CSV table of C-alpha atoms in Angstrom, one decimal:
chain,number,residue,atom,x,y,z
E,1361,MET,CA,-20.1,-12.7,-0.4
E,1362,HIS,CA,-23.1,-13.5,1.9
E,1363,GLU,CA,-25.8,-10.8,1.9
E,1364,LYS,CA,-25.8,-10.6,5.7
E,1365,LYS,CA,-22.0,-9.8,5.7
E,1366,ILE,CA,-22.6,-7.0,3.2
E,1367,GLU,CA,-25.3,-5.5,5.3
E,1368,ASN,CA,-23.2,-5.7,8.4
E,1369,LEU,CA,-20.2,-4.1,6.7
E,1370,LEU,CA,-22.4,-1.3,5.3
E,1371,LYS,CA,-23.5,-0.4,8.8
E,1372,LEU,CA,-20.0,0.4,9.9
E,1373,ASN,CA,-18.9,4.0,10.2
E,1374,ASN,CA,-16.2,5.5,7.9
E,1375,ASP,CA,-13.3,4.8,10.3
E,1376,GLU,CA,-14.5,1.2,10.8
E,1377,ARG,CA,-14.9,0.7,7.0
E,1378,LEU,CA,-11.4,2.1,6.5
E,1379,ASP,CA,-10.0,-0.4,9.1
E,1380,TYR,CA,-11.8,-3.3,7.4
E,1381,PHE,CA,-10.5,-2.1,4.0
E,1382,LEU,CA,-6.9,-2.0,5.2
E,1383,ARG,CA,-7.0,-5.4,6.9
E,1384,HIS,CA,-8.9,-7.2,4.1
E,1385,CYS,CA,-6.8,-5.7,1.3
E,1386,ALA,CA,-3.5,-6.4,3.0
E,1387,ASP,CA,-4.6,-10.0,3.9
E,1388,PHE,CA,-6.0,-11.0,0.5
E,1389,GLU,CA,-3.7,-8.7,-1.4
E,1390,GLU,CA,-6.4,-7.3,-3.7
E,1391,ILE,CA,-8.2,-4.0,-4.1
E,1392,TRP,CA,-11.3,-3.4,-6.2
E,1393,GLY,CA,-12.0,-0.3,-8.3
E,1394,LEU,CA,-14.5,0.4,-11.0
E,1395,SER,CA,-13.8,0.3,-14.7
E,1396,VAL,CA,-15.8,1.0,-17.8
E,1397,SER,CA,-13.3,-0.8,-20.0
E,1398,GLU,CA,-9.9,-2.5,-19.5
E,1399,ASP,CA,-8.0,0.7,-19.3
E,1400,GLU,CA,-10.7,3.2,-18.3
E,1401,TRP,CA,-11.1,3.5,-14.5
E,1402,VAL,CA,-13.8,5.4,-12.9
E,1403,VAL,CA,-12.6,8.7,-11.4
E,1404,PHE,CA,-15.0,11.5,-10.5
E,1405,LYS,CA,-15.0,14.9,-9.0
E,1406,ASP,CA,-16.5,15.6,-5.6
E,1407,LEU,CA,-18.4,18.8,-4.6
E,1408,ASP,CA,-15.1,20.4,-3.7
E,1409,GLY,CA,-13.6,19.6,-7.1
E,1410,LYS,CA,-11.2,16.9,-5.8
E,1411,GLU,CA,-10.8,14.0,-8.2
E,1412,ILE,CA,-11.6,10.7,-6.6
E,1413,PHE,CA,-10.7,7.1,-7.5
E,1414,PRO,CA,-13.1,4.9,-5.5
E,1415,VAL,CA,-11.9,1.6,-4.1
E,1416,TRP,CA,-13.4,-1.2,-2.1
E,1417,PRO,CA,-12.1,-4.4,-0.3
E,1418,GLU,CA,-14.3,-6.8,-2.2
E,1419,ALA,CA,-16.1,-7.0,-5.6
E,1420,ALA,CA,-19.5,-7.5,-4.1
E,1421,LEU,CA,-19.1,-4.3,-2.1
E,1422,ALA,CA,-17.9,-2.3,-5.1
E,1423,ASP,CA,-20.9,-3.6,-7.1
E,1424,ARG,CA,-23.4,-2.8,-4.4
E,1425,CYS,CA,-22.0,0.7,-3.5
E,1426,CYS,CA,-21.0,2.1,-6.9
E,1427,PHE,CA,-22.9,5.2,-7.7
E,1428,LYS,CA,-26.0,5.0,-10.0
E,1429,GLU,CA,-24.1,7.3,-12.5
E,1430,HIS,CA,-21.2,4.9,-12.7
E,1431,LYS,CA,-23.6,1.9,-13.3
E,1432,GLU,CA,-25.2,3.9,-16.1
E,1433,MET,CA,-21.8,4.3,-17.7
E,1434,GLY,CA,-21.4,0.5,-17.6
E,1435,ALA,CA,-18.9,0.5,-14.8
E,1436,SER,CA,-18.2,-2.8,-13.1
E,1437,PRO,CA,-15.8,-4.0,-10.3
E,1438,GLN,CA,-12.2,-4.6,-11.5
E,1439,LEU,CA,-9.5,-6.4,-9.5
E,1440,ILE,CA,-6.2,-4.6,-8.8
E,1441,SER,CA,-3.5,-6.8,-7.3
E,1442,PHE,CA,-2.0,-5.5,-4.1
E,1443,ASP,CA,1.5,-5.1,-5.8
E,1444,ASP,CA,0.1,-3.4,-8.8
E,1445,PHE,CA,-1.9,-1.0,-6.6
E,1446,ILE,CA,1.2,-0.1,-4.5
E,1447,GLU,CA,3.7,0.0,-7.4
E,1448,ARG,CA,1.6,1.4,-10.2
E,1449,CYS,CA,-1.8,2.8,-9.2
E,1450,ILE,CA,-0.7,4.8,-6.2
E,1451,PRO,CA,2.2,6.6,-7.9
E,1452,ASP,CA,-0.1,7.3,-10.9
E,1453,MET,CA,-2.7,8.9,-8.7
E,1454,LEU,CA,-0.1,10.8,-6.7
E,1455,GLU,CA,1.3,12.3,-10.0
E,1456,LYS,CA,-2.3,13.3,-11.1
E,1457,ASN,CA,-3.3,14.6,-7.7
E,1458,ILE,CA,-6.2,12.1,-7.4
E,1459,PHE,CA,-7.4,11.1,-4.0
E,1460,PHE,CA,-8.7,7.6,-3.1
E,1461,GLY,CA,-12.3,7.3,-1.9
E,1462,VAL,CA,-12.0,4.3,0.4
E,1463,PHE,CA,-15.0,2.0,0.8
E,1464,PHE,CA,-17.9,4.2,-0.2
E,1465,ASN,CA,-21.2,3.1,1.3
E,1466,LEU,CA,-24.7,3.4,0.0
E,1467,ASN,CA,-24.9,7.0,1.2
E,1468,LYS,CA,-21.9,8.0,-0.8
E,1469,GLU,CA,-19.8,8.3,2.3
E,1470,ALA,CA,-16.1,7.3,2.4
E,1471,ASN,CA,-12.7,8.2,3.7
E,1472,LEU,CA,-10.8,10.4,1.3
E,1473,LEU,CA,-7.1,9.7,1.5
E,1474,ASP,CA,-4.2,11.1,-0.6
E,1475,PRO,CA,-2.2,8.3,-2.3
E,1476,SER,CA,0.8,8.6,0.1
E,1477,ALA,CA,-1.3,8.2,3.2
E,1478,LEU,CA,-3.1,5.2,1.7
E,1479,LYS,CA,0.1,3.6,0.7
E,1480,GLU,CA,1.6,4.0,4.1
E,1481,LYS,CA,-1.4,2.5,5.8
E,1482,LEU,CA,-1.6,-0.5,3.5
E,1483,GLU,CA,2.1,-1.2,3.7
E,1484,GLU,CA,2.0,-0.9,7.5
E,1485,GLU,CA,-1.0,-3.4,7.7
E,1486,HIS,CA,0.7,-5.7,5.2
E,1487,GLU,CA,3.9,-5.7,7.2
E,1488,SER,CA,2.0,-6.5,10.4
E,1489,LEU,CA,0.5,-9.6,8.7
E,1490,TYR,CA,3.4,-10.9,6.6
E,1491,GLY,CA,6.5,-9.4,8.2
């Protein structure tokens, strides 16, 4: 990903980053999370005690915006296919009451969505692209 594109995307506000995330993920059918190992995904608690699974539309954004604490743990971007995200990841997070932190920026700002809301938005966007 070109550096200028990264800079421009990071200037977007939360709602604009959410829109970009939905469009990009539905179009390219991939979502990026952070993992420490193959089966160990990064999930953290926010100041209110909510558990958060951070996700980004592209690996370069996940790498750039992951928190210092996560980098120190050895976390790196990990691809999740669109189908796996919808069919496996979302139900798992719903069962565990874990929210998604969609497209964190460098200031640790993101939209927090419950799994059902994110699934609905992604499926709606995917349907608009692919029918």
